[in-house]
Amino acid sequence: MTDPSRMPYQLPFPKEADTEIVVPGIIPADERVWVPQAENVWFRPLCLHAGQGYWVNLLRVRRAGILSRHRHPGPVHGHVLRGKWHYLEHDWVAETGSYVYEPPGETHTLVVPEDCPEMITQFHITGAMIYVDPWGKVLGYEDVFSKIEMCRKHYIACGLGEGFVDQFIR
């Protein structure tokens, strides 16, 4: 008799359930997977969930200084994989291995310090990033749909093809 504790689940998954995403080696060997966002700033999509309005990506920064000032209407989770960064509005530094939770309504200015040649952080962002000036005037935004569009344009331009991003979309 087969040991049932070692058997895989025997019933079908709900037909409405999304398919899983498995990304082996989340820091890609192929540089083309990194989508340019600004000078010396890229993101690498892991999950772009259009149906629920969130995205999970790696943010890679190879320059020191202020990256952006932005507000989040939804929660953000971050895990620093390499390097370090901080916010002007807080007295902590997120370093390799750190986890950061940013509550809805948080507005902050992300800074990569001079002694950090490369920062890579995995972020799970729900809703949007609303770019603002120091007094809250809206300058722009990003959401899962603008991230998908950025990916499509980049993957066409670099030769991976328009459909390359589809593996990350749910």
Coordinates of C-alpha atoms in Angstrom, one line a residue:
M1 CA 0.0 0.0 0.0
T2 CA 1.2 3.5 -0.9
D3 CA 1.9 5.8 2.0
P4 CA -0.8 8.6 1.6
S5 CA 1.5 11.2 3.2
R6 CA 3.8 10.9 0.2
M7 CA 1.1 11.1 -2.4
P8 CA 0.4 14.3 -4.3
Y9 CA -3.0 15.8 -4.0
Q10 CA -5.4 13.7 -6.0
L11 CA -8.2 16.1 -6.9
P12 CA -8.2 18.7 -9.6
F13 CA -7.4 22.3 -8.7
P14 CA -10.3 24.8 -9.1
K15 CA -10.6 25.6 -12.8
E16 CA -10.8 29.3 -12.0
A17 CA -7.5 29.3 -10.1
D18 CA -4.5 31.2 -11.6
T19 CA -1.5 29.2 -12.7
E20 CA 1.6 29.4 -10.6
I21 CA 4.7 31.3 -11.5
V22 CA 8.1 29.8 -10.8
V23 CA 11.1 31.9 -11.6
P24 CA 14.3 30.0 -11.1
G25 CA 17.3 32.2 -10.3
I26 CA 15.5 35.5 -9.8
I27 CA 18.6 37.5 -10.6
P28 CA 18.8 36.7 -14.3
A29 CA 21.9 35.9 -16.3
D30 CA 20.4 37.6 -19.4
E31 CA 20.7 41.4 -18.8
R32 CA 17.9 41.9 -21.3
V33 CA 15.4 40.7 -18.7
W34 CA 16.1 43.9 -16.6
V35 CA 13.7 46.7 -17.7
P36 CA 15.2 50.2 -17.7
Q37 CA 13.3 52.6 -15.5
A38 CA 15.7 55.5 -15.3
E39 CA 19.5 56.0 -15.7
N40 CA 21.2 53.2 -13.8
V41 CA 17.8 52.0 -12.5
W42 CA 16.1 48.8 -13.7
F43 CA 13.3 46.4 -12.6
R44 CA 12.9 42.7 -13.2
P45 CA 9.3 41.5 -13.1
L46 CA 8.4 38.4 -11.1
C47 CA 4.6 38.7 -11.0
L48 CA 2.4 41.3 -12.6
H49 CA -1.1 40.6 -11.3
A50 CA -3.5 42.7 -13.4
G51 CA -6.5 41.1 -11.8
Q52 CA -5.6 42.2 -8.3
G53 CA -3.6 45.3 -9.1
Y54 CA -0.2 44.4 -7.6
W55 CA 3.2 43.6 -8.9
V56 CA 6.3 41.9 -7.5
N57 CA 9.7 42.8 -8.9
L58 CA 13.3 43.3 -8.2
L59 CA 14.5 46.9 -8.2
R60 CA 18.2 47.2 -9.2
V61 CA 20.0 50.5 -8.7
R62 CA 23.6 51.2 -9.7
R63 CA 24.0 54.8 -8.6
A64 CA 24.0 56.7 -5.4
G65 CA 21.6 59.5 -4.5
I66 CA 17.9 60.1 -4.4
L67 CA 15.9 57.7 -6.5
S68 CA 12.4 58.9 -6.1
R69 CA 9.8 60.5 -3.7
H70 CA 6.5 58.6 -3.8
R71 CA 3.3 57.7 -2.0
H72 CA 1.6 54.3 -1.7
P73 CA -2.2 54.0 -1.4
G74 CA -1.7 50.3 -0.7
P75 CA 0.8 48.2 1.3
V76 CA 4.3 47.5 0.1
H77 CA 6.6 44.7 1.3
G78 CA 10.4 44.7 0.5
H79 CA 13.3 42.3 1.0
V80 CA 16.8 43.7 0.4
L81 CA 18.8 41.1 -1.5
R82 CA 21.9 43.2 -2.1
G83 CA 23.2 46.6 -0.9
K84 CA 21.3 49.1 1.2
W85 CA 19.0 52.1 1.1
H86 CA 17.0 54.3 3.3
Y87 CA 14.2 57.0 3.3
L88 CA 14.9 60.6 4.2
E89 CA 11.7 60.5 6.4
H90 CA 12.9 57.7 8.7
D91 CA 16.0 57.0 10.8
W92 CA 16.6 53.3 9.7
V93 CA 18.6 51.8 7.0
A94 CA 17.5 48.7 5.0
E95 CA 20.5 46.5 4.4
T96 CA 21.1 43.1 2.8
G97 CA 18.7 40.6 4.5
S98 CA 16.3 43.3 5.8
Y99 CA 12.5 43.2 5.4
V100 CA 10.6 46.4 5.2
Y101 CA 6.8 46.9 5.5
E102 CA 5.4 50.2 4.2
P103 CA 1.8 50.9 5.3
P104 CA -0.8 52.4 3.0
G105 CA -0.5 56.2 3.0
E106 CA 3.2 56.2 3.5
T107 CA 5.1 58.9 1.5
H108 CA 8.9 58.7 1.4
T109 CA 12.1 59.6 -0.5
L110 CA 14.3 56.6 -1.4
V111 CA 18.0 57.2 -1.2
V112 CA 20.9 54.9 -2.1
P113 CA 24.0 55.9 -0.1
E114 CA 27.4 56.7 -1.8
D115 CA 29.1 53.6 -0.4
C116 CA 26.6 51.3 -2.1
P117 CA 27.7 50.3 -5.7
E118 CA 24.6 48.2 -6.3
M119 CA 21.2 47.7 -4.5
I120 CA 18.7 45.0 -5.4
T121 CA 15.5 44.8 -3.4
Q122 CA 12.4 42.6 -4.1
F123 CA 9.3 44.7 -3.7
H124 CA 5.6 43.6 -3.6
I125 CA 3.6 46.7 -4.4
T126 CA -0.2 46.9 -4.2
G127 CA -2.1 49.6 -6.0
A128 CA 0.3 52.3 -7.3
M129 CA 3.4 54.4 -6.7
I130 CA 2.4 58.0 -6.9
Y131 CA 5.4 60.3 -7.5
V132 CA 5.1 63.6 -5.7
D133 CA 7.1 66.7 -4.9
P134 CA 8.0 67.6 -1.2
W135 CA 4.6 69.2 -0.8
G136 CA 2.6 66.2 -2.2
K137 CA 1.9 67.6 -5.7
V138 CA 1.5 64.6 -8.0
L139 CA 4.2 64.3 -10.7
G140 CA 3.3 60.9 -12.1
Y141 CA 2.4 57.4 -11.2
E142 CA 3.1 53.7 -11.9
D143 CA 0.7 50.8 -11.5
V144 CA 0.7 47.2 -12.7
F145 CA -0.6 48.3 -16.1
S146 CA 2.1 50.8 -16.7
K147 CA 4.7 48.3 -15.6
I148 CA 3.3 45.7 -18.1
E149 CA 3.5 48.3 -20.9
M150 CA 7.1 49.2 -19.9
C151 CA 8.0 45.5 -20.1
R152 CA 6.4 45.0 -23.4
K153 CA 8.1 48.0 -25.0
H154 CA 11.5 47.0 -23.6
Y155 CA 11.2 43.3 -24.5
I156 CA 10.3 44.2 -28.1
A157 CA 13.2 46.6 -28.3
C158 CA 15.8 44.2 -26.9
G159 CA 14.7 41.2 -29.0
L160 CA 13.0 39.0 -26.3
G161 CA 9.7 39.8 -28.0
E162 CA 6.3 41.3 -26.9
G163 CA 5.1 38.0 -25.4
F164 CA 8.1 37.6 -23.1
V165 CA 6.3 39.5 -20.3
D166 CA 3.2 37.3 -20.5
Q167 CA 4.8 34.6 -18.3
F168 CA 4.6 37.1 -15.4
I169 CA 1.1 38.3 -15.9
R170 CA -1.9 36.9 -14.0

